[in-house]
Short mmCIF file of C-alpha atoms in Angstrom, two decimals:
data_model
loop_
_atom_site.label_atom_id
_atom_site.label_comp_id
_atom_site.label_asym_id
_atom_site.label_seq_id
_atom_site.Cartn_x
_atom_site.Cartn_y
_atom_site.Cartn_z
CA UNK G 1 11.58 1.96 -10.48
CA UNK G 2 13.22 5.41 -9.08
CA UNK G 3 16.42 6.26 -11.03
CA UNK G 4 19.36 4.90 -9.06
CA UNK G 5 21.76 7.20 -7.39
CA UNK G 6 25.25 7.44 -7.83
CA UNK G 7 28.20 9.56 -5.43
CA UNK G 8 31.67 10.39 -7.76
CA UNK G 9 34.32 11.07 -5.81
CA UNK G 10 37.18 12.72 -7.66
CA UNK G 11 39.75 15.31 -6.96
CA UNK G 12 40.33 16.59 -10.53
CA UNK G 13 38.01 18.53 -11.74
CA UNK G 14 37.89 17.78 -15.69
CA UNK G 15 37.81 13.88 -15.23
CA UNK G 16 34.70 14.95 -12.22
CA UNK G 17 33.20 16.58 -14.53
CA UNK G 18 33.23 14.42 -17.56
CA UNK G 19 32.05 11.69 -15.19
CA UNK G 20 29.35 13.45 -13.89
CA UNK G 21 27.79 14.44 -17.49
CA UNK G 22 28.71 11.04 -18.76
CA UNK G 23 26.70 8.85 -15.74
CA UNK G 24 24.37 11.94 -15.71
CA UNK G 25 22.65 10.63 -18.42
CA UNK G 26 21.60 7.45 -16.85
CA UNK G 27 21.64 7.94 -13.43
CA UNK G 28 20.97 11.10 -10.97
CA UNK G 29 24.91 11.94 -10.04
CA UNK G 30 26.23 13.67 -6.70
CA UNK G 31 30.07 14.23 -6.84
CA UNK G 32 32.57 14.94 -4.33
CA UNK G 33 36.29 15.98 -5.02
CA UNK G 34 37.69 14.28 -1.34
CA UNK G 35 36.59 11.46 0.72
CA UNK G 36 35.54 14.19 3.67
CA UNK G 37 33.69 15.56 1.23
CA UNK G 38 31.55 12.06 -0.17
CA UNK G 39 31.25 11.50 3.70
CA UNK G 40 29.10 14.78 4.50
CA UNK G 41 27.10 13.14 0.93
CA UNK G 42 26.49 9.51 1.91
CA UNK G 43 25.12 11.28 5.59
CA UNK G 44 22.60 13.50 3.91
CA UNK G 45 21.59 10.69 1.42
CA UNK G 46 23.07 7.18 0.98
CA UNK G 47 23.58 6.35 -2.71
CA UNK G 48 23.27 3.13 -4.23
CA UNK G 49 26.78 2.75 -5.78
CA UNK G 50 29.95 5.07 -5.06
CA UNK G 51 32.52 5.73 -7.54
CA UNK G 52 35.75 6.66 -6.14
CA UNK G 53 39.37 7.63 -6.49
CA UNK G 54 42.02 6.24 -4.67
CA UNK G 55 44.63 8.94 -4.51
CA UNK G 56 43.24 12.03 -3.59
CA UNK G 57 43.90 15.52 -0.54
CA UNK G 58 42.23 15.41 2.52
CA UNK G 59 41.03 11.95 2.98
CA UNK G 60 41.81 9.14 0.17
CA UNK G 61 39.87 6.83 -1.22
CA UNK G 62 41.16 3.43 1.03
CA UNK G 63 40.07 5.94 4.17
CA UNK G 64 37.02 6.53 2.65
CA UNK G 65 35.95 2.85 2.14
CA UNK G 66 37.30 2.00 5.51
CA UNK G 67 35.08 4.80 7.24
CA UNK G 68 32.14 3.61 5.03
CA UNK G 69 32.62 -0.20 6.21
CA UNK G 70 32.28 0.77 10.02
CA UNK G 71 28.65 2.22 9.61
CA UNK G 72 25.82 -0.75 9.33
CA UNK G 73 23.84 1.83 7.24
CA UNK G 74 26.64 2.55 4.61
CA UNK G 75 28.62 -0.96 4.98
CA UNK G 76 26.66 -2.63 1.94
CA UNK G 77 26.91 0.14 -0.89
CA UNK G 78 28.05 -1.00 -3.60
CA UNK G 79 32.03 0.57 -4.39
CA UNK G 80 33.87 1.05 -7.65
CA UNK G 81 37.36 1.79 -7.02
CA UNK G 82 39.01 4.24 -10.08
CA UNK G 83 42.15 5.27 -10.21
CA UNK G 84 45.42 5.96 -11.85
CA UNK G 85 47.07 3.32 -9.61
CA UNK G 86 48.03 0.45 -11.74
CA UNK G 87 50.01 -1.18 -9.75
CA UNK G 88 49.21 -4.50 -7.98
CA UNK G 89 49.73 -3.88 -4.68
CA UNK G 90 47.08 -1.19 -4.92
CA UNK G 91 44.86 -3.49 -6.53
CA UNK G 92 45.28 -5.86 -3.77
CA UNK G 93 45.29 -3.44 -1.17
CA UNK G 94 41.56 -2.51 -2.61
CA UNK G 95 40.02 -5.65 -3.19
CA UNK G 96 41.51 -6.67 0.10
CA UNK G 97 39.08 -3.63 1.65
CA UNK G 98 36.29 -5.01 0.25
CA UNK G 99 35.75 -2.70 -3.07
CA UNK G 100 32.94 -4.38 -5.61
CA UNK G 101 35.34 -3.51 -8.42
CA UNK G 102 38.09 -1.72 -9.19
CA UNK G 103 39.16 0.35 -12.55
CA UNK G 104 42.34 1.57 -13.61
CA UNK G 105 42.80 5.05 -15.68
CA UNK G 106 42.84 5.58 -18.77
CA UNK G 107 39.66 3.74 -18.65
CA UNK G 108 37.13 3.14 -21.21
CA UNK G 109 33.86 4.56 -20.08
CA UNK G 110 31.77 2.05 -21.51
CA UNK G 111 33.18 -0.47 -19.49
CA UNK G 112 32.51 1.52 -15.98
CA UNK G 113 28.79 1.88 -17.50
CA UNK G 114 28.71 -1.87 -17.76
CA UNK G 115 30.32 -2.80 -14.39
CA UNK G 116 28.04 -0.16 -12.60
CA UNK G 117 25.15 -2.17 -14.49
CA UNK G 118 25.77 -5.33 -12.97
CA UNK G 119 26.69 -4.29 -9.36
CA UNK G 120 23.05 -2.13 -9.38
CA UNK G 121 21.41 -4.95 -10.78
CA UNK G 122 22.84 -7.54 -8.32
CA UNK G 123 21.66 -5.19 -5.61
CA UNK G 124 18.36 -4.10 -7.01
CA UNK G 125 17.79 -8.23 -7.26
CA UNK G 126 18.53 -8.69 -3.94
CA UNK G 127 16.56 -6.26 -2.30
CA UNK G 128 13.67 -7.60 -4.27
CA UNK G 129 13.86 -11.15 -3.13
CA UNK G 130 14.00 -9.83 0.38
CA UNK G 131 10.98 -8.13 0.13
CA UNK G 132 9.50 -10.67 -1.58
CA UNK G 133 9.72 -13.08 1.21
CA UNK G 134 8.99 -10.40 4.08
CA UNK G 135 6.02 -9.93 2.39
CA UNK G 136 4.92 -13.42 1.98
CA UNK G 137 5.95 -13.97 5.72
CA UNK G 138 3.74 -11.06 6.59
CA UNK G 139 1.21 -12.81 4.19
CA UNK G 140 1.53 -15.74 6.24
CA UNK G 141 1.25 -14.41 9.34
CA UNK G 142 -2.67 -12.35 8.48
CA UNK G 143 -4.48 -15.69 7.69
CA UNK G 144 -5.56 -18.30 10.34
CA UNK G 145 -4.03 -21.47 10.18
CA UNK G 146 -7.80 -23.23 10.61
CA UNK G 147 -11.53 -22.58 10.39
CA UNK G 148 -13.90 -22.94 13.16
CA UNK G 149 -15.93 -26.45 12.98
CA UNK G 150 -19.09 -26.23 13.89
CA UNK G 151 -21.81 -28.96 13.03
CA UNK G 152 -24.64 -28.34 10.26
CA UNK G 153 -22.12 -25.76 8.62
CA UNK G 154 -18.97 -25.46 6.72
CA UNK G 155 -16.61 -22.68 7.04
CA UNK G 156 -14.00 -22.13 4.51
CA UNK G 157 -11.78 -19.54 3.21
CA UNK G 158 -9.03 -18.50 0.44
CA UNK G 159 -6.11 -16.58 0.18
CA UNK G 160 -4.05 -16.00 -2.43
CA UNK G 161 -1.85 -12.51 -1.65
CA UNK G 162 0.38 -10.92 -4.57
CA UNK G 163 3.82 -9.69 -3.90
CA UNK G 164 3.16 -6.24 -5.11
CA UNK G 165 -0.64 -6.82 -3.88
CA UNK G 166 -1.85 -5.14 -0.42
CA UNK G 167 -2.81 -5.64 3.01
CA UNK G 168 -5.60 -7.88 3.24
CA UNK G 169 -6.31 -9.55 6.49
CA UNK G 170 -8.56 -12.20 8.21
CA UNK G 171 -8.71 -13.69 11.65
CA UNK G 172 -11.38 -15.10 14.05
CA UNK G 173 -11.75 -15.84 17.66
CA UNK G 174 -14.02 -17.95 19.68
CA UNK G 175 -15.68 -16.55 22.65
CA UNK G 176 -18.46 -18.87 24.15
CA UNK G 177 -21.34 -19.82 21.65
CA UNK G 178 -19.97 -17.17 19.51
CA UNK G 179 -17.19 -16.61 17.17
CA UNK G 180 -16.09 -12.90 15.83
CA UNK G 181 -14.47 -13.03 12.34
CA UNK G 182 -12.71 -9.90 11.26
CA UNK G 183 -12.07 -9.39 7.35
CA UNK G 184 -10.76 -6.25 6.22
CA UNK G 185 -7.99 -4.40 3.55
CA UNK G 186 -5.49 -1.91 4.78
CA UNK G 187 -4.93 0.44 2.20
CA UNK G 188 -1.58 0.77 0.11
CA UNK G 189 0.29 -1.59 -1.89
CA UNK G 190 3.42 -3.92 -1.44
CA UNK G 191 5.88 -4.31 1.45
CA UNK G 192 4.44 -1.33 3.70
CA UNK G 193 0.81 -2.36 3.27
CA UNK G 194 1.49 -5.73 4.55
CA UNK G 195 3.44 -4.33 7.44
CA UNK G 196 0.59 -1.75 8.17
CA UNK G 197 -1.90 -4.56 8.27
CA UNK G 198 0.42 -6.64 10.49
CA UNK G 199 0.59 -3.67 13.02
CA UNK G 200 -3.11 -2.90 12.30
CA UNK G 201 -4.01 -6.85 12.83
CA UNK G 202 -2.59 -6.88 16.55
CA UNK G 203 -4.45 -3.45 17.62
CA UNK G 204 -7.86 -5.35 15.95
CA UNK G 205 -6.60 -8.88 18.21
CA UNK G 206 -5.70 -6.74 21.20
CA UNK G 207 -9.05 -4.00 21.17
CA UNK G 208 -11.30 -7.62 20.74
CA UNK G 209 -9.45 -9.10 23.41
CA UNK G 210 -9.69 -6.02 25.73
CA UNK G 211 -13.27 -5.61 24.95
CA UNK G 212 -15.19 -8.97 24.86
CA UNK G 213 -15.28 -8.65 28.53
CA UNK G 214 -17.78 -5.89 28.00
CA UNK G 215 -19.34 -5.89 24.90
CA UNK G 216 -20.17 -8.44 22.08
CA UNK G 217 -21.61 -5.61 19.75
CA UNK G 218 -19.04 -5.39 16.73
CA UNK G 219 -20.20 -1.91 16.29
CA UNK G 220 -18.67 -0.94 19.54
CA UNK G 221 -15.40 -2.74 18.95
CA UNK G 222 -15.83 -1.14 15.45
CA UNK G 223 -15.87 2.40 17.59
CA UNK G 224 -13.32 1.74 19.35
CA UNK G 225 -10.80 0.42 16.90
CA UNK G 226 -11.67 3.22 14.57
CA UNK G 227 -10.59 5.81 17.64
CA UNK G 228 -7.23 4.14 18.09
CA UNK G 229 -6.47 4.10 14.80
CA UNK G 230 -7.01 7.96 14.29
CA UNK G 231 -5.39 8.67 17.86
CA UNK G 232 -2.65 6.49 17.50
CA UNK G 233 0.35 8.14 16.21
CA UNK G 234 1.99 5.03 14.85
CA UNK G 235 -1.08 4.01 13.46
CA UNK G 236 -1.38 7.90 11.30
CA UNK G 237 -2.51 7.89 8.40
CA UNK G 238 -3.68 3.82 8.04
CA UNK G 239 -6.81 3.30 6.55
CA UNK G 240 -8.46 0.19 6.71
CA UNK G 241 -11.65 -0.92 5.85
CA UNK G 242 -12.86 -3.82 7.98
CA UNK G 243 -16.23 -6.28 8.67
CA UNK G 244 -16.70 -7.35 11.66
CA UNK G 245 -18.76 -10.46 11.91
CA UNK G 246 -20.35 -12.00 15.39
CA UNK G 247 -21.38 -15.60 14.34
CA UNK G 248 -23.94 -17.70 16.62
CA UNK G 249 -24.50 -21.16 14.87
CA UNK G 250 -27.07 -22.30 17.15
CA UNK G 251 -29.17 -19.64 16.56
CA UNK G 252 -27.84 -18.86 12.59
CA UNK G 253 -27.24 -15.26 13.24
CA UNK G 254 -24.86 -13.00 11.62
CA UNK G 255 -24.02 -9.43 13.47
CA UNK G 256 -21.71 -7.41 11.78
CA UNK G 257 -20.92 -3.72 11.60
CA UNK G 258 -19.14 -2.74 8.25
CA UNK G 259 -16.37 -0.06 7.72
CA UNK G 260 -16.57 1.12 4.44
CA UNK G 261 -15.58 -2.84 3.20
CA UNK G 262 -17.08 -4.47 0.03
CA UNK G 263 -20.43 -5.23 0.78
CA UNK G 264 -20.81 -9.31 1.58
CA UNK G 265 -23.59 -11.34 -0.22
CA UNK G 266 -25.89 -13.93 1.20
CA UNK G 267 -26.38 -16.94 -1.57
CA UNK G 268 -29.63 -18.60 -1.45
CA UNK G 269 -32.40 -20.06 -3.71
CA UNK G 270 -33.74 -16.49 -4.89
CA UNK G 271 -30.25 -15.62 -6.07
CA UNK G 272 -27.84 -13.57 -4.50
CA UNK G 273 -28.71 -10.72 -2.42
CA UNK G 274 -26.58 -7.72 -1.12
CA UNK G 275 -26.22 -7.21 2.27
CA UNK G 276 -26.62 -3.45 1.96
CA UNK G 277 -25.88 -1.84 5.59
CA UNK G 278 -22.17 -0.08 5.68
CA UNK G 279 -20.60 2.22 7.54
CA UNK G 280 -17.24 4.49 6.96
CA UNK G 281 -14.16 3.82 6.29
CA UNK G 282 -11.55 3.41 9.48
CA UNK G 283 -9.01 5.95 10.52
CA UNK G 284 -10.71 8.95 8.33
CA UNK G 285 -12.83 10.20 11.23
CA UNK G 286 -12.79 9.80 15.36
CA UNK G 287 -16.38 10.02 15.87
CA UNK G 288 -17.90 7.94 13.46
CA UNK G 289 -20.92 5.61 14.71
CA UNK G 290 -21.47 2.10 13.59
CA UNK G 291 -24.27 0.28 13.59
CA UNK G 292 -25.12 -3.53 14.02
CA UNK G 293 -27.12 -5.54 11.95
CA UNK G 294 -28.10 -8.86 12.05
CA UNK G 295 -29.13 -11.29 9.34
CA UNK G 296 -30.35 -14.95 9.72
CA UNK G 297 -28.65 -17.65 7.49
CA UNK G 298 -31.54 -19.90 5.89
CA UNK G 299 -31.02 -23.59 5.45
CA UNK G 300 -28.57 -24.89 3.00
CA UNK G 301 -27.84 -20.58 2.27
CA UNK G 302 -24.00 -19.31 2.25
CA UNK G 303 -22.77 -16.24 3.11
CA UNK G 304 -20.02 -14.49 1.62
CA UNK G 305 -17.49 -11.69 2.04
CA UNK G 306 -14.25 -10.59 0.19
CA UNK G 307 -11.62 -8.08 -0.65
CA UNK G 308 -11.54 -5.91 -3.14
CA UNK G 309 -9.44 -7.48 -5.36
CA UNK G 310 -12.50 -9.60 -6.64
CA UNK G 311 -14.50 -6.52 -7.64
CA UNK G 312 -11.98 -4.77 -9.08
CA UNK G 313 -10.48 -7.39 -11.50
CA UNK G 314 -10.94 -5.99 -15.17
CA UNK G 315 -13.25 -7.07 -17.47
CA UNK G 316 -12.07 -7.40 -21.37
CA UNK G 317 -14.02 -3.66 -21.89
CA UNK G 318 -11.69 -2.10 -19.66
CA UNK G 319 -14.12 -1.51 -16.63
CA UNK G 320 -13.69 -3.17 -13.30
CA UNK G 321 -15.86 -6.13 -12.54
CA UNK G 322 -17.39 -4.21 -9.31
CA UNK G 323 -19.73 -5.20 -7.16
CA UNK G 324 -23.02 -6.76 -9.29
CA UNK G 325 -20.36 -8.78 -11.20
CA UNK G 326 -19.31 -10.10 -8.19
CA UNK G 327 -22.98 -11.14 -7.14
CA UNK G 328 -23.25 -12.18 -10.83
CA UNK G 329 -20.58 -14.85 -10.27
CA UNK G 330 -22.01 -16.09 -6.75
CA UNK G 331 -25.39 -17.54 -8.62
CA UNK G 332 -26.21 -20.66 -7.00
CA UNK G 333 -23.01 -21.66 -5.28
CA UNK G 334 -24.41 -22.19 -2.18
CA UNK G 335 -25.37 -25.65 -3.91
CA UNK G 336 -21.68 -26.04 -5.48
CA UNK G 337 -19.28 -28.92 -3.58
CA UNK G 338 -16.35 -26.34 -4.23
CA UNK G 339 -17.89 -22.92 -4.25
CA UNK G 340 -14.80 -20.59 -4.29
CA UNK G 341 -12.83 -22.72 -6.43
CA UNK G 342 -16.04 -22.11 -8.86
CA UNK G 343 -16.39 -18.54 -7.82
CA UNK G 344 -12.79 -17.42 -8.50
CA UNK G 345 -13.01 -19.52 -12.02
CA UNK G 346 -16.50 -17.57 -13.15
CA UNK G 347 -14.56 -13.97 -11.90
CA UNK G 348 -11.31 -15.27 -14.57
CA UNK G 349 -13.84 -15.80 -16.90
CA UNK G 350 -15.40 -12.14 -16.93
CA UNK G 351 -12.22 -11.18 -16.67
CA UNK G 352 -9.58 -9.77 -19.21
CA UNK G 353 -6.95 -11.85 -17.80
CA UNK G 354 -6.05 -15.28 -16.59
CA UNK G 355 -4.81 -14.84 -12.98
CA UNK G 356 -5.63 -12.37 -10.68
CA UNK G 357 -4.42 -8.70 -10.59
CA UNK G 358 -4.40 -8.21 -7.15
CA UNK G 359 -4.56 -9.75 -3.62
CA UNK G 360 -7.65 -12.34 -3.31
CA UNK G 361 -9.37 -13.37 -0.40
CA UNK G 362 -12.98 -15.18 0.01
CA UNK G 363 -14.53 -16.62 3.41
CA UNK G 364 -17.39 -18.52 2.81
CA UNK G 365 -19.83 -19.94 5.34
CA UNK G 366 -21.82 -22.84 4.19
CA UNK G 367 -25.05 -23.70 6.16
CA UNK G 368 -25.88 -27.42 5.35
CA UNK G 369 -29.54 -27.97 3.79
CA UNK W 1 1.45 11.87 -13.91
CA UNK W 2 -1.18 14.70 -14.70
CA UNK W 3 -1.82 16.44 -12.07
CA UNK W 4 -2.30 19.97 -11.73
CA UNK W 5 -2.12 22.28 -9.35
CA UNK W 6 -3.79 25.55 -9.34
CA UNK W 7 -4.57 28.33 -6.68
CA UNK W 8 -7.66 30.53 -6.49
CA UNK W 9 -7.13 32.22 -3.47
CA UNK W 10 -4.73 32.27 -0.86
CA UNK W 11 -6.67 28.86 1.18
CA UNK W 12 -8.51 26.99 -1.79
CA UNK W 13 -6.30 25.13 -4.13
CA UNK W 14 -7.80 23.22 -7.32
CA UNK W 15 -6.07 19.95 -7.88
CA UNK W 16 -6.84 18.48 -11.43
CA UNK W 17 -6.22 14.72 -10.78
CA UNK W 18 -6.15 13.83 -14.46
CA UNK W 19 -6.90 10.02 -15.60
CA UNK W 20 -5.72 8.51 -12.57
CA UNK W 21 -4.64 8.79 -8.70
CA UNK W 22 -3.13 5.44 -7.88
CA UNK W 23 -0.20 3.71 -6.61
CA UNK W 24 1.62 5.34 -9.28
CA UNK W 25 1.10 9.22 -8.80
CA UNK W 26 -0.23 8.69 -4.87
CA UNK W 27 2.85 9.94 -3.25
CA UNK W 28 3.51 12.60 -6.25
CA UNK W 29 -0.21 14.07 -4.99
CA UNK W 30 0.89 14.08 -1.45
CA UNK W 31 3.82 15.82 -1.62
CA UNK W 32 2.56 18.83 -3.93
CA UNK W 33 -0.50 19.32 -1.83
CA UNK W 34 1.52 19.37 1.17
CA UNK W 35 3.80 21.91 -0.20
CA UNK W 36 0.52 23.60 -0.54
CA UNK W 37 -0.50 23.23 3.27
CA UNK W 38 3.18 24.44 4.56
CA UNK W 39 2.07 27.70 2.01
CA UNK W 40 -1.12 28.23 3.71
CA UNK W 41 -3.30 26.34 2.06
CA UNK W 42 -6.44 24.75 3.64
CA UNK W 43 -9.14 23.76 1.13
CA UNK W 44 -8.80 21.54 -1.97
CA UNK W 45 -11.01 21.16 -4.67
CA UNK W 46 -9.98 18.14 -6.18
CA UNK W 47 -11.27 18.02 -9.96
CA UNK W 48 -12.27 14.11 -10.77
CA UNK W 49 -13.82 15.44 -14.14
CA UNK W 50 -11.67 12.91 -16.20
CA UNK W 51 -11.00 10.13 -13.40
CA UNK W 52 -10.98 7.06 -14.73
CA UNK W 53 -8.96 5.29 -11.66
CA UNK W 54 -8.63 5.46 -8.10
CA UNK W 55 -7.17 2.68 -6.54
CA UNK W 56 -6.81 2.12 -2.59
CA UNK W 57 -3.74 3.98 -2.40
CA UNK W 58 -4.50 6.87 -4.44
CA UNK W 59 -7.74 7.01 -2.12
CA UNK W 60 -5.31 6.94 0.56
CA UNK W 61 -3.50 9.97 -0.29
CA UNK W 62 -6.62 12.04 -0.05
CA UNK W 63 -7.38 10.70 3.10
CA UNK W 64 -3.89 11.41 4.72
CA UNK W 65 -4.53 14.98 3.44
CA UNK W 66 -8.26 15.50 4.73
CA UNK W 67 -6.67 14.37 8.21
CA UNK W 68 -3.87 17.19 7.42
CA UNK W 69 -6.16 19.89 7.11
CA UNK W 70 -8.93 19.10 9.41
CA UNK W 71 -7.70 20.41 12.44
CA UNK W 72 -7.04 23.47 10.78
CA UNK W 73 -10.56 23.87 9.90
CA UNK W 74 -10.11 23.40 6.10
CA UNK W 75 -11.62 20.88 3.63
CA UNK W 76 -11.45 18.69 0.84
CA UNK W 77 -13.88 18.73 -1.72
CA UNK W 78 -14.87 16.95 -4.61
CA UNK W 79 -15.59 18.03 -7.90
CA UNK W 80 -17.37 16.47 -10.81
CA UNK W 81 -16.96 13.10 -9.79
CA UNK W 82 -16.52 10.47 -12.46
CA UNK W 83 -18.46 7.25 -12.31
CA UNK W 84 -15.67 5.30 -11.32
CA UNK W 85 -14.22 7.52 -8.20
CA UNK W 86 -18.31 7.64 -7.12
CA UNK W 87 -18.18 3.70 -6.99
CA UNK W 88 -15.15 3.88 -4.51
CA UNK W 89 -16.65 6.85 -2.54
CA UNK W 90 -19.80 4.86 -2.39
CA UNK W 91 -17.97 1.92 -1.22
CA UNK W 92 -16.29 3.70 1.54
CA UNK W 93 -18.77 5.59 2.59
CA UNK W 94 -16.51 8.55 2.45
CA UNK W 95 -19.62 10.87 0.70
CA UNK W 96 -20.09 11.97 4.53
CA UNK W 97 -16.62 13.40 4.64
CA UNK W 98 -16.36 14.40 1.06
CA UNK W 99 -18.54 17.48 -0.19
CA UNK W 100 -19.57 16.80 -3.87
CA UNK W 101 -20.38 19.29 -6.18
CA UNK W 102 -21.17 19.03 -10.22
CA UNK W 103 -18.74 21.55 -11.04
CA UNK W 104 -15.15 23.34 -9.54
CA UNK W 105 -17.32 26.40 -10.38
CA UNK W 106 -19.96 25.62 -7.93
CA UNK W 107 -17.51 24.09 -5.55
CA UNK W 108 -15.31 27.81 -5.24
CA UNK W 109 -18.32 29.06 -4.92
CA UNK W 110 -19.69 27.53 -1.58
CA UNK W 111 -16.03 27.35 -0.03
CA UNK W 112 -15.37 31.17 -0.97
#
């Protein structure tokens, strides 16, 4: 975690001083020696915790506090009254004004350590449970509530996103005798990942949505995306890589076009078998082509696609599973009754560890024998 | 973080990246080379000799930089790639953006 910040504002010099060199060694100090001072420091950077005088030229520390508690963006940092002022009105006076704390001089400076501690910690806390569930709302919101039912197959997929893991997403869409299934990653980790592949999710629903009407070749919608994402400026500097999948049951035809995603795997009798053809990576490059392929699902075969979080679980040696190890794993599980459940227990087992590293999601599409 | 920043002329830069570009060092990389860009920079070398991890977002950060110096006709290039960072560019498909070359000797070389 970054080191936390800290604002002293003090009048006298010596006690500033000692202050500053004292908290200096734990956290990275700014000082002020008025409260029009600390103001001009809170607007070029908020600090997480202010330490304050009460009595002091200019402006004192009850103005201070008061101008700090009419800004939204300065309301909730954390303040530690310190001051000479013994007396209790003071006292009341600052715990009436809504002061975290509140020490009186001569104070021991082990005890301010230990109260600035807590009040960091309680925030830190906070802020971590609030990302927590932002993230696993965002989660939420990237995976489809159902699967498509169509007879003589079985469509099924898994999700299991890490706090600190990144943006995976999947969605899919019906249109006529075909559905279009979109699995991709957006790249980064934690909170802004998952918000990226929010935003990035709605310009993928939206371009599809926009486009059907003209095209059903994912390597066109795969064009298209791709330019939006390295035109858009709100989009800048997202990177995603994404499959695109046009399914026909009737006919038991894959089309997909492939953005530099981890290449899926079609399970049959002979074994797996990579599904080789892949394309770049979105947002590096306005101009990139895709292609479309097409692949025919055999009776009783599966196909399967994935994140990377699979392939790049670590084996006990130290090296990521990757790719083959990830075929490795899919042997004959287009005849399993649970074939992720089995998958993701064979990847644990190669694996150094017994839960997942990162963000894991499978889609599996059974055709019945 | 290891990473090392070195110029050989006023538009190439040689960035070392050490053991590993991740989530860890990402936004470390992408602040030092863009200090470099603001100076005038406009090619990068970056040295994968003793790579042993790049994760999404450290893959990022080089991305976000080859779109910085694009449109000012510079490039990134990449230099003695590790067997790990070639799985990722491999899996991206990124080779067609990113010049390799076996050494930072042969990649000042063709960029000077």
């Amino acid at each position: 975690m970054a080191e936390n910040s800290i604002l002293i504002v003090e009048d006298e010099r010596t006690l500033r001083r000692l202050l500053e060199y004292r908290l200096g060694k734990t956290y990275q100090v700014r000082t002020a020696a008025n409260g029009e001072e600390a103001l001009d420091r809170v607007h070029e950077e908020a600090p997480d915790l202010i330490v304050s005088d009460i009595m002091m030229p200019k402006m004192d520390g009850f103005a201070l506090q008061d101008a700090l508690s009419q800004e939204k963006a300065t309301r909730a940092i954390p303040f530690i009254f310190l001051t000479a002022k013994a007396d209790e009105t003071s006292k009341q006076r600052g715990m009436r004004t809504g002061v975290d704390d509140y020490i009186t001089k001569p104070f021991d400076i082990d005890q301010l350590l230990s109260r600035i501690d807590r009040l960091l910690e309680r925030a830190n806390v906070y802020q971590s449970q609030l990302d927590a569930k932002l993230g696993q709302d965002f989660s939420e919101r990237l995976m489809p509530k159902r699967m498509p039912e169509e007879p003589g197959y079985h469509a099924t997929f898994y999700n299991k996103p890490r706090e600190y893991g990144g943006g995976d997403i999947f969605d899919w869409k019906r249109a006529g005798d075909d559905y279009f299934f979109t699995l991709g990653d957006v790249m980064g980790k934690g909170l802004q990942a998952k918000f990226y592949a929010f935003s990035f999710l709605g310009y993928v629903r939206s371009s599809l949505k926009a486009m059907m009407e003209s095209t059903r070749s994912p390597a066109k919608l795969m064009q298209k995306i791709n330019q939006v994402l390295v035109e858009d400026e709100v989009m800048e500097n997202t990177f995603a890589s994404l499959l695109l999948i046009r399914w026909n049951p009737k006919r038991h035809e894959l089309t997909y076009a492939n953005a530099g995603h981890c290449r899926p795997v079609l399970v049959t009798d002979n074994g797996p078998e990579l599904i080789t053809y892949s394309d770049m990576i979105l947002g590096l490059k306005g101009d990139t082509e895709y292609q479309d392929s097409t692949l025919t699902i055999p009776p009783g075969a599966a196909f399967m696609a994935y994140t990377d979080g699979l392939m790049e679980q670590q084996t006990p040696d130290g090296t990521m599973l990757g790719e083959e190890g990830v075929m490795t794993c899919t042997e004959h599980l287009h005849t399993a009754d649970a074939p992720i459940d089995e998958l993701l227990q064979r990847v644990l087992d190669a694996s150094h560890n017994d839960i997942f590293d990162d963000d894991i999601l499978v889609f599996w599409l059974q055709r019945n024998a | 973080m290891s990473l090392e920043l070195k110029t050989h002329n006023e538009e190439t830069v040689i960035v070392r990246i050490g053991k590993a570009l991740d989530f860890r060092n990402a936004s470390d990389f992408k602040a030092q080379c863009q200090e470099q860009v603001q100076e005038g920079a406009r090619n990068f070398i970056l040295d994968f000799s003793d790579t042993g991890i790049l994760d999404s977002t450290g893959l990022g950060s080089i991305f976000s930089l080859y779109r910085q110096v694009s449109p000012l006709n510079g490039q990134v290039v990449f230099a003695s790639v590790s067997r790990p960072v070639q799985v990722v560019v491999q899996l991206t498909r990124t080779y067609k953006v990113f010049r390799q070359f076996p050494s930072v000797e042969a990649a000042q070389d063709t960029l000077a």
